[in-house]
């Protein structure tokens, strides 16, 4: 079962940091680190109930990272930073981190946590874990400037002075001899609330983990601010009871970070005794949410729906729906589905068979087009040095109307420009499609499987 990613760890010596890419083999590790990571990978492969794809697989005796980006720290203290395999920026690793953090702003796994441009620029030289700690601490500083949330809490105590109301049964029983005291009940306006206790616990645990001087100094300052609030001793109970009401809207940006550091909410977290800590982000989800948010943000013509409308590919013998379809992105206009888009976090190789498109992805998009009644379906891939131009296919077959598949290169470093380019491309292809439909209506063509010059049908 998942475990909190921040285990107690007191090694404050300068860590050994190793930077690798997705799907790269881990080499040059200390034998203890290699042994622990190998055991971790094997434990994942043996876990039949493990629903998430593994972080590492063992292939030919080597550890190969999968499509997760983030950091892993071994028990020995070695930090392995996994960066995206795809170069998000030609300016090197530092800018790749910046672009990746920009993508995370739209990832649903972070909830309301904020990653503004100024913060991202400020942390571009941090390793990934310290970067996330810095963002969390910045959000807590802004929270404290607006004031810690307080609430009235009913308390009972035997006091030397009268406060609130006397609770006579307990007063008579406890103070029959000593009449200088009063057993009372009173309301106290206190900051000792579940949300504040959870924040204090997160700060307490991070104290033993952070190494960057700026982060360590800020944690020390914030723990002074929270000194009147006890750290949570029952985090599950406090998390279930904490709530953000209208007077606590400034907590919206903080509590997702607390959930991330204490529980691993939204992260790919893995159990096992072989790691000290891990913050791992599933790149398929991050890229899908980033493309969806970018299309919403940078165009106004189409209504954008994510993971809906859901439809089914077939019905069974009792007319019950079967094989549910949930496309990543559906573009609708006047209540009609115009285009279906699916985001794929993988580098496309136009020089490979079928231009590198996996046959299963082509079948999936074919099913989307037929079920949703769209004449164009789009696979959205990240733009790379080798994939900069849209590749197009036409599905052909007996008695099948025209359906085309486009593979679009999306530049994550220029989302606005990519959305504009995509909309212009789809508009041109839509006009061309209408002309083709008109021509087919005038000329009868035998419905045989054909290959048009320059266009490849997937699977051929």
Coordinates of C-alpha atoms in Angstrom, one line a residue:
X1 CA 0.0 0.0 0.0
X2 CA 1.2 3.6 -0.5
X3 CA 3.2 5.2 2.2
X4 CA 3.9 8.8 3.0
X5 CA 6.9 10.0 0.9
X6 CA 8.5 11.9 3.8
X7 CA 10.0 9.3 6.1
X8 CA 12.1 10.5 9.1
X9 CA 15.6 10.9 7.9
X10 CA 18.4 12.7 9.7
X11 CA 21.3 12.6 7.2
X12 CA 22.1 16.3 6.6
X13 CA 25.4 15.7 4.8
X14 CA 25.7 16.9 1.2
X15 CA 23.9 14.2 -0.9
X16 CA 25.2 12.5 -4.0
X17 CA 22.9 13.6 -6.8
X18 CA 22.6 11.6 -10.0
X19 CA 20.5 13.0 -12.9
X20 CA 19.0 10.5 -15.3
X21 CA 16.2 10.6 -17.9
X22 CA 13.1 8.5 -18.3
X23 CA 13.8 5.1 -19.8
X24 CA 17.6 5.5 -19.2
X25 CA 19.6 2.7 -17.5
X26 CA 20.9 3.7 -14.0
X27 CA 24.7 3.3 -14.1
X28 CA 27.6 4.2 -11.8
X29 CA 25.6 3.5 -8.6
X30 CA 27.2 2.5 -5.3
X31 CA 26.6 -1.2 -4.8
X32 CA 24.4 -0.6 -1.7
X33 CA 22.2 1.8 -3.8
X34 CA 22.0 -0.6 -6.7
X35 CA 21.1 -3.4 -4.3
X36 CA 18.3 -1.4 -2.7
X37 CA 16.9 -0.2 -6.0
X38 CA 17.0 -3.6 -7.5
X39 CA 15.1 -5.0 -4.5
X40 CA 12.6 -2.2 -4.8
X41 CA 12.1 -2.9 -8.5
X42 CA 11.7 -6.7 -7.9
X43 CA 9.3 -6.0 -5.0
X44 CA 7.1 -4.0 -7.3
X45 CA 7.1 -6.7 -10.0
X46 CA 6.0 -9.2 -7.4
X47 CA 3.1 -7.1 -6.1
X48 CA 0.1 -8.5 -7.8
X49 CA -2.1 -5.8 -6.3
X50 CA 0.1 -2.9 -7.6
X51 CA -2.1 -0.8 -9.9
X52 CA 0.5 1.7 -11.0
X53 CA 3.2 1.0 -13.6
X54 CA 6.5 0.4 -12.0
X55 CA 9.2 3.1 -11.4
X56 CA 11.9 0.7 -12.6
X57 CA 12.1 -2.5 -14.5
X58 CA 15.0 -4.9 -14.5
X59 CA 16.2 -5.6 -18.1
X60 CA 19.4 -7.6 -18.8
X61 CA 20.5 -7.1 -15.3
X62 CA 20.1 -3.3 -15.5
X63 CA 17.6 -0.9 -13.9
X64 CA 15.6 1.0 -16.4
X65 CA 13.5 4.0 -15.3
X66 CA 9.9 4.3 -16.6
X67 CA 7.8 7.3 -17.4
X68 CA 8.0 9.0 -14.0
X69 CA 9.7 12.3 -13.3
X70 CA 10.8 13.4 -9.9
X71 CA 13.3 12.3 -7.2
X72 CA 14.1 9.2 -5.3
X73 CA 16.5 9.1 -2.3
X74 CA 18.0 5.8 -1.3
X75 CA 18.6 4.8 2.3
X76 CA 22.3 5.6 1.8
X77 CA 21.4 9.2 0.9
X78 CA 22.0 9.2 -2.8
X79 CA 19.4 11.4 -4.6
X80 CA 18.4 10.2 -8.1
X81 CA 16.7 13.0 -10.1
X82 CA 14.7 11.7 -13.0
X83 CA 14.1 14.3 -15.7
X84 CA 11.8 13.9 -18.8
X85 CA 13.3 11.9 -21.6
X86 CA 12.1 14.4 -24.1
X87 CA 14.1 17.6 -24.2
X88 CA 11.6 20.2 -23.1
X89 CA 14.0 23.0 -23.8
X90 CA 17.2 23.2 -25.9
X91 CA 18.9 25.3 -23.1
X92 CA 19.8 22.3 -21.0
X93 CA 18.7 20.6 -17.8
X94 CA 18.0 23.8 -15.8
X95 CA 15.5 25.0 -18.4
X96 CA 14.0 21.6 -18.7
X97 CA 13.2 21.7 -15.0
X98 CA 11.6 25.1 -15.5
X99 CA 9.4 23.9 -18.3
X100 CA 8.4 20.7 -16.4
X101 CA 7.4 22.8 -13.4
X102 CA 5.3 25.0 -15.8
X103 CA 3.5 21.9 -17.0
X104 CA 2.8 20.9 -13.4
X105 CA 0.8 24.1 -12.9
X106 CA -2.1 22.5 -14.8
X107 CA -1.8 19.0 -13.3
X108 CA -4.9 18.0 -11.5
X109 CA -2.8 16.1 -8.9
X110 CA -1.6 19.3 -7.3
X111 CA -5.1 20.7 -6.7
X112 CA -5.1 24.4 -5.9
X113 CA -1.3 24.5 -5.3
X114 CA 0.1 27.5 -7.1
X115 CA 3.3 27.5 -9.2
X116 CA 3.5 31.1 -10.6
X117 CA 6.2 32.2 -13.1
X118 CA 8.2 34.2 -10.5
X119 CA 8.4 31.1 -8.2
X120 CA 9.4 28.8 -11.0
X121 CA 12.2 31.2 -12.1
X122 CA 13.4 31.5 -8.5
X123 CA 13.8 27.7 -8.1
X124 CA 15.2 26.7 -11.5
X125 CA 18.6 25.9 -9.9
X126 CA 17.2 23.8 -7.1
X127 CA 17.1 20.1 -7.3
X128 CA 13.5 18.9 -7.7
X129 CA 12.7 18.0 -4.1
X130 CA 14.1 21.3 -2.8
X131 CA 12.2 23.1 -5.5
X132 CA 8.9 21.6 -4.2
X133 CA 9.8 22.4 -0.6
X134 CA 10.5 26.0 -1.6
X135 CA 7.1 26.3 -3.3
X136 CA 5.4 24.9 -0.2
X137 CA 7.2 27.2 2.2
X138 CA 6.4 30.2 0.0
X139 CA 2.7 29.3 0.2
X140 CA 2.9 29.0 4.0
X141 CA 4.6 32.4 4.3
X142 CA 1.8 34.0 2.3
X143 CA -0.7 32.2 4.6
X144 CA 0.9 33.5 7.8
X145 CA 0.8 37.0 6.4
X146 CA -2.9 36.8 6.2
X147 CA -3.1 35.2 9.6
X148 CA -3.5 31.7 11.0
X149 CA -7.1 30.5 11.0
X150 CA -8.7 30.4 14.5
X151 CA -11.8 29.0 15.9
X152 CA -13.7 28.9 19.2
X153 CA -12.9 25.7 21.1
X154 CA -14.8 24.6 24.2
X155 CA -12.5 23.7 27.1
X156 CA -12.9 22.6 30.7
X157 CA -10.4 23.3 33.5
X158 CA -10.0 23.8 37.2
X159 CA -8.7 27.3 37.5
X160 CA -7.7 29.6 40.3
X161 CA -10.0 32.3 38.9
X162 CA -13.5 32.4 37.5
X163 CA -13.7 32.2 33.7
X164 CA -16.7 31.3 31.6
X165 CA -19.3 29.3 33.5
X166 CA -19.0 27.1 36.6
X167 CA -19.7 23.4 35.9
X168 CA -21.3 22.7 39.3
X169 CA -21.2 18.9 39.5
X170 CA -17.4 18.8 38.8
X171 CA -16.8 22.0 40.8
X172 CA -18.5 20.5 43.9
X173 CA -16.7 17.2 43.5
X174 CA -13.2 18.6 42.9
X175 CA -13.2 21.7 45.1
X176 CA -15.1 20.6 48.1
X177 CA -12.0 21.2 50.3
X178 CA -10.1 23.8 48.2
X179 CA -12.6 26.6 47.7
X180 CA -10.0 28.8 46.0
X181 CA -10.5 27.1 42.6
X182 CA -13.3 27.0 40.1
X183 CA -14.1 24.1 37.8
X184 CA -15.3 26.0 34.7
X185 CA -16.1 25.6 31.0
X186 CA -15.2 28.3 28.6
X187 CA -14.7 29.0 24.9
X188 CA -11.1 29.7 23.7
X189 CA -10.4 31.4 20.4
X190 CA -7.4 29.3 19.3
X191 CA -5.3 28.5 16.3
X192 CA -5.1 24.9 17.4
X193 CA -7.0 23.6 14.5
X194 CA -6.5 20.4 12.4
X195 CA -5.2 22.3 9.3
X196 CA -2.7 24.2 11.4
X197 CA -1.6 21.0 13.2
X198 CA -1.0 19.3 9.8
X199 CA 1.0 22.2 8.5
X200 CA 3.2 22.2 11.6
X201 CA 3.8 18.5 11.2
X202 CA 4.8 18.9 7.6
X203 CA 7.3 21.6 8.6
X204 CA 8.6 19.4 11.4
X205 CA 9.2 16.5 9.1
X206 CA 10.8 18.6 6.4
X207 CA 13.3 20.0 9.0
X208 CA 15.1 16.7 8.9
X209 CA 15.1 16.4 5.1
X210 CA 15.9 19.8 3.5
X211 CA 19.5 20.7 2.8
X212 CA 19.3 24.0 0.9
X213 CA 20.2 26.8 3.3
X214 CA 17.4 29.1 2.1
X215 CA 14.8 26.4 2.8
X216 CA 16.3 25.4 6.1
X217 CA 16.2 29.1 7.3
X218 CA 12.6 29.5 6.2
X219 CA 11.5 26.4 7.9
X220 CA 13.1 27.6 11.2
X221 CA 11.3 30.9 10.9
X222 CA 7.9 29.3 10.2
X223 CA 8.2 26.8 13.0
X224 CA 8.5 29.8 15.4
X225 CA 5.3 31.2 13.9
X226 CA 3.6 27.8 14.5
X227 CA 5.1 27.4 18.0
X228 CA 1.7 27.8 19.7
X229 CA 0.2 25.1 17.5
X230 CA 1.0 21.5 18.4
X231 CA 2.1 19.3 15.5
X232 CA -0.5 16.7 14.6
X233 CA -0.2 13.4 16.4
X234 CA -3.0 11.7 14.4
X235 CA -2.7 12.8 10.8
X236 CA -5.4 10.6 9.4
X237 CA -7.9 11.9 12.0
X238 CA -6.9 15.6 11.5
X239 CA -6.9 15.3 7.7
X240 CA -10.5 13.8 7.8
X241 CA -11.6 16.7 10.1
X242 CA -9.8 19.6 8.5
X243 CA -11.9 21.8 6.3
X244 CA -11.4 25.1 4.4
X245 CA -14.4 27.4 4.9
X246 CA -14.9 30.8 3.5
X247 CA -12.8 32.5 6.2
X248 CA -9.9 30.2 5.2
X249 CA -9.6 30.6 1.4
X250 CA -6.0 31.4 1.8
X251 CA -5.4 27.8 2.9
X252 CA -6.5 26.5 -0.6
X253 CA -3.0 26.8 -2.0
X254 CA -1.3 25.3 1.1
X255 CA -3.3 22.1 1.9
X256 CA -2.5 20.4 -1.4
X257 CA 1.2 20.7 -0.6
X258 CA 0.5 19.3 2.9
X259 CA -1.3 16.4 1.4
X260 CA 1.6 15.8 -1.0
X261 CA 4.3 15.8 1.7
X262 CA 2.4 13.9 4.4
X263 CA 0.4 11.5 2.3
X264 CA 1.8 11.6 -1.2
X265 CA -1.6 12.8 -2.6
X266 CA -1.5 13.0 -6.4
X267 CA 1.9 11.4 -6.5
X268 CA 3.1 8.0 -7.6
X269 CA 4.1 6.7 -4.2
X270 CA 5.3 3.2 -3.5
X271 CA 5.7 1.1 -0.4
X272 CA 8.8 -0.8 0.6
X273 CA 11.7 -0.5 3.0
X274 CA 14.3 0.1 0.3
X275 CA 13.9 3.9 -0.2
X276 CA 14.2 6.9 2.1
X277 CA 11.8 9.1 0.2
X278 CA 10.3 9.6 -3.2
X279 CA 8.4 12.3 -5.1
X280 CA 7.4 10.9 -8.5
X281 CA 5.0 12.4 -11.1
X282 CA 3.3 10.3 -13.8
X283 CA 4.2 12.1 -17.0
X284 CA 1.3 10.7 -19.0
X285 CA -1.2 12.4 -16.7
X286 CA 0.9 15.6 -16.5
X287 CA 1.1 16.0 -20.2
X288 CA -2.5 15.2 -20.8
X289 CA -3.7 17.8 -18.2
X290 CA -1.2 20.3 -19.7
X291 CA -2.5 19.9 -23.2
X292 CA -6.1 20.1 -22.1
X293 CA -5.6 23.2 -20.0
X294 CA -3.6 24.9 -22.9
X295 CA -6.4 24.2 -25.4
X296 CA -8.9 25.7 -23.0
X297 CA -6.7 28.7 -22.3
X298 CA -5.6 29.7 -25.7
X299 CA -8.6 29.3 -28.0
X300 CA -12.3 30.3 -27.7
X301 CA -13.9 28.7 -30.7
X302 CA -14.5 25.3 -29.3
X303 CA -15.9 24.1 -26.0
X304 CA -13.3 21.8 -24.5
X305 CA -14.3 18.6 -22.6
X306 CA -11.8 16.4 -20.7
X307 CA -12.6 12.7 -20.4
X308 CA -16.1 13.3 -21.6
X309 CA -18.7 12.8 -23.0
X310 CA -18.3 9.1 -22.2
X311 CA -19.7 6.7 -24.8
X312 CA -19.6 3.0 -25.4
X313 CA -18.2 1.1 -28.3
X314 CA -20.8 -1.7 -28.3
X315 CA -23.7 -3.3 -26.4
X316 CA -23.9 -6.9 -25.2
X317 CA -26.7 -9.5 -25.7
X318 CA -28.9 -7.8 -23.1
X319 CA -28.4 -4.3 -24.7
X320 CA -26.1 -3.2 -21.9
X321 CA -23.3 -0.8 -22.9
X322 CA -19.9 -2.3 -23.2
X323 CA -16.3 -1.0 -23.8
X324 CA -16.5 2.5 -22.4
X325 CA -14.7 5.2 -24.3
X326 CA -13.2 8.2 -22.5
X327 CA -11.1 10.4 -24.9
X328 CA -8.6 12.8 -23.4
X329 CA -10.0 15.9 -25.1
X330 CA -13.2 16.5 -27.1
X331 CA -13.7 19.8 -29.0
X332 CA -17.4 20.7 -29.4
X333 CA -19.1 23.4 -31.4
X334 CA -22.8 24.1 -31.2
X335 CA -23.4 20.9 -29.3
X336 CA -21.6 18.7 -31.9
X337 CA -18.3 16.8 -31.6
X338 CA -15.9 18.3 -34.1
X339 CA -12.5 16.8 -33.1
X340 CA -11.3 14.2 -30.7
X341 CA -7.8 14.5 -29.3
X342 CA -5.6 12.1 -27.4
X343 CA -2.4 13.1 -25.7
X344 CA 0.5 10.7 -25.8
X345 CA 3.7 11.3 -23.8
X346 CA 6.2 9.6 -26.0
X347 CA 8.7 10.7 -28.7
X348 CA 7.4 10.1 -32.2
X349 CA 9.9 8.8 -34.8
X350 CA 8.7 9.8 -38.3
X351 CA 11.4 7.5 -39.8
X352 CA 9.9 4.4 -38.2
X353 CA 7.2 2.2 -39.7
X354 CA 3.8 4.0 -39.7
X355 CA 5.8 7.1 -38.7
X356 CA 6.3 5.7 -35.2
X357 CA 2.6 5.5 -34.4
X358 CA 1.7 2.5 -32.3
X359 CA -0.9 0.4 -33.9
X360 CA -3.0 0.2 -30.7
X361 CA -3.2 4.0 -30.6
X362 CA -4.4 4.1 -34.2
X363 CA -7.1 1.5 -33.4
X364 CA -8.1 3.6 -30.3
X365 CA -8.5 6.8 -32.3
X366 CA -10.4 4.9 -35.1
X367 CA -12.9 3.8 -32.4
X368 CA -13.2 7.4 -31.2
X369 CA -13.8 8.8 -34.6
X370 CA -16.5 6.2 -35.5
X371 CA -18.3 6.4 -32.1
X372 CA -18.2 10.2 -31.8
X373 CA -18.9 10.9 -35.4
X374 CA -15.8 13.0 -36.0
X375 CA -14.1 13.1 -39.4
X376 CA -10.8 14.1 -37.8
X377 CA -9.0 12.6 -34.8
X378 CA -5.7 13.8 -33.4
X379 CA -2.9 12.2 -31.5
X380 CA -0.9 14.9 -29.7
X381 CA 2.7 14.2 -29.1
X382 CA 5.4 16.4 -27.5
X383 CA 7.5 18.2 -30.2
X384 CA 11.1 17.0 -30.5
X385 CA 14.0 17.7 -32.7
X386 CA 13.0 14.8 -34.9
X387 CA 9.3 15.4 -34.9
X388 CA 8.3 19.0 -35.9
X389 CA 5.8 18.5 -38.7
X390 CA 2.3 17.1 -38.5
X391 CA 1.9 13.6 -39.9
X392 CA -1.4 12.5 -41.4
X393 CA -3.1 9.2 -42.1
X394 CA -6.4 8.3 -43.8
X395 CA -8.4 5.4 -42.6
X396 CA -9.8 3.5 -45.6
X397 CA -12.0 0.5 -46.0
X398 CA -15.2 -1.0 -47.4
X399 CA -18.3 1.2 -47.0
X400 CA -16.4 3.4 -44.5
X401 CA -16.9 7.2 -44.7
X402 CA -13.8 9.4 -44.7
X403 CA -11.9 9.5 -41.4
X404 CA -8.4 11.0 -41.0
X405 CA -5.8 10.8 -38.2
X406 CA -3.3 13.6 -37.6
X407 CA -0.2 13.3 -35.4
X408 CA 0.5 16.8 -34.1
X409 CA 3.8 18.0 -32.5
X410 CA 3.0 20.0 -29.4
X411 CA 5.7 22.4 -28.2
X412 CA 5.4 22.4 -24.4
X413 CA 7.7 25.4 -24.2
X414 CA 5.3 27.4 -26.3
X415 CA 1.8 26.2 -25.5
X416 CA 0.1 29.3 -26.8
X417 CA 1.8 29.0 -30.2
X418 CA 1.2 25.3 -30.4
X419 CA -2.6 25.7 -29.8
X420 CA -2.8 28.5 -32.4
X421 CA -0.9 26.3 -34.9
X422 CA -3.2 23.3 -34.1
X423 CA -6.4 25.3 -34.6
X424 CA -5.2 26.7 -37.9
X425 CA -4.2 23.2 -39.1
X426 CA -7.6 21.7 -38.1
X427 CA -9.4 24.6 -39.7
X428 CA -7.6 24.1 -43.0
X429 CA -8.1 20.3 -42.9
X430 CA -11.8 20.8 -42.2
X431 CA -12.3 22.9 -45.3
X432 CA -10.3 20.4 -47.3
X433 CA -12.5 17.6 -45.9
X434 CA -15.7 19.4 -47.0
X435 CA -14.4 19.8 -50.5
X436 CA -13.5 16.1 -50.6
X437 CA -17.0 15.2 -49.4
X438 CA -18.5 17.3 -52.2
X439 CA -16.3 15.7 -54.8
X440 CA -17.2 12.2 -53.6
X441 CA -20.9 13.1 -53.8
X442 CA -20.5 13.9 -57.5
X443 CA -18.2 11.0 -58.5
X444 CA -18.9 7.4 -57.6
X445 CA -15.8 5.6 -56.4
X446 CA -15.4 1.9 -55.8
X447 CA -15.0 1.3 -52.0
X448 CA -11.7 -0.5 -52.0
X449 CA -8.7 -0.1 -49.7
X450 CA -6.5 2.5 -51.2
X451 CA -3.3 4.2 -50.4
X452 CA -3.0 7.8 -51.2
X453 CA 0.5 9.2 -52.1
X454 CA 2.1 10.6 -49.0
X455 CA -0.5 9.2 -46.7
X456 CA -0.2 5.9 -44.8
X457 CA -3.0 3.9 -43.4
X458 CA -2.1 2.6 -39.9
X459 CA -1.6 -1.0 -39.7
X460 CA -0.5 -1.4 -43.4

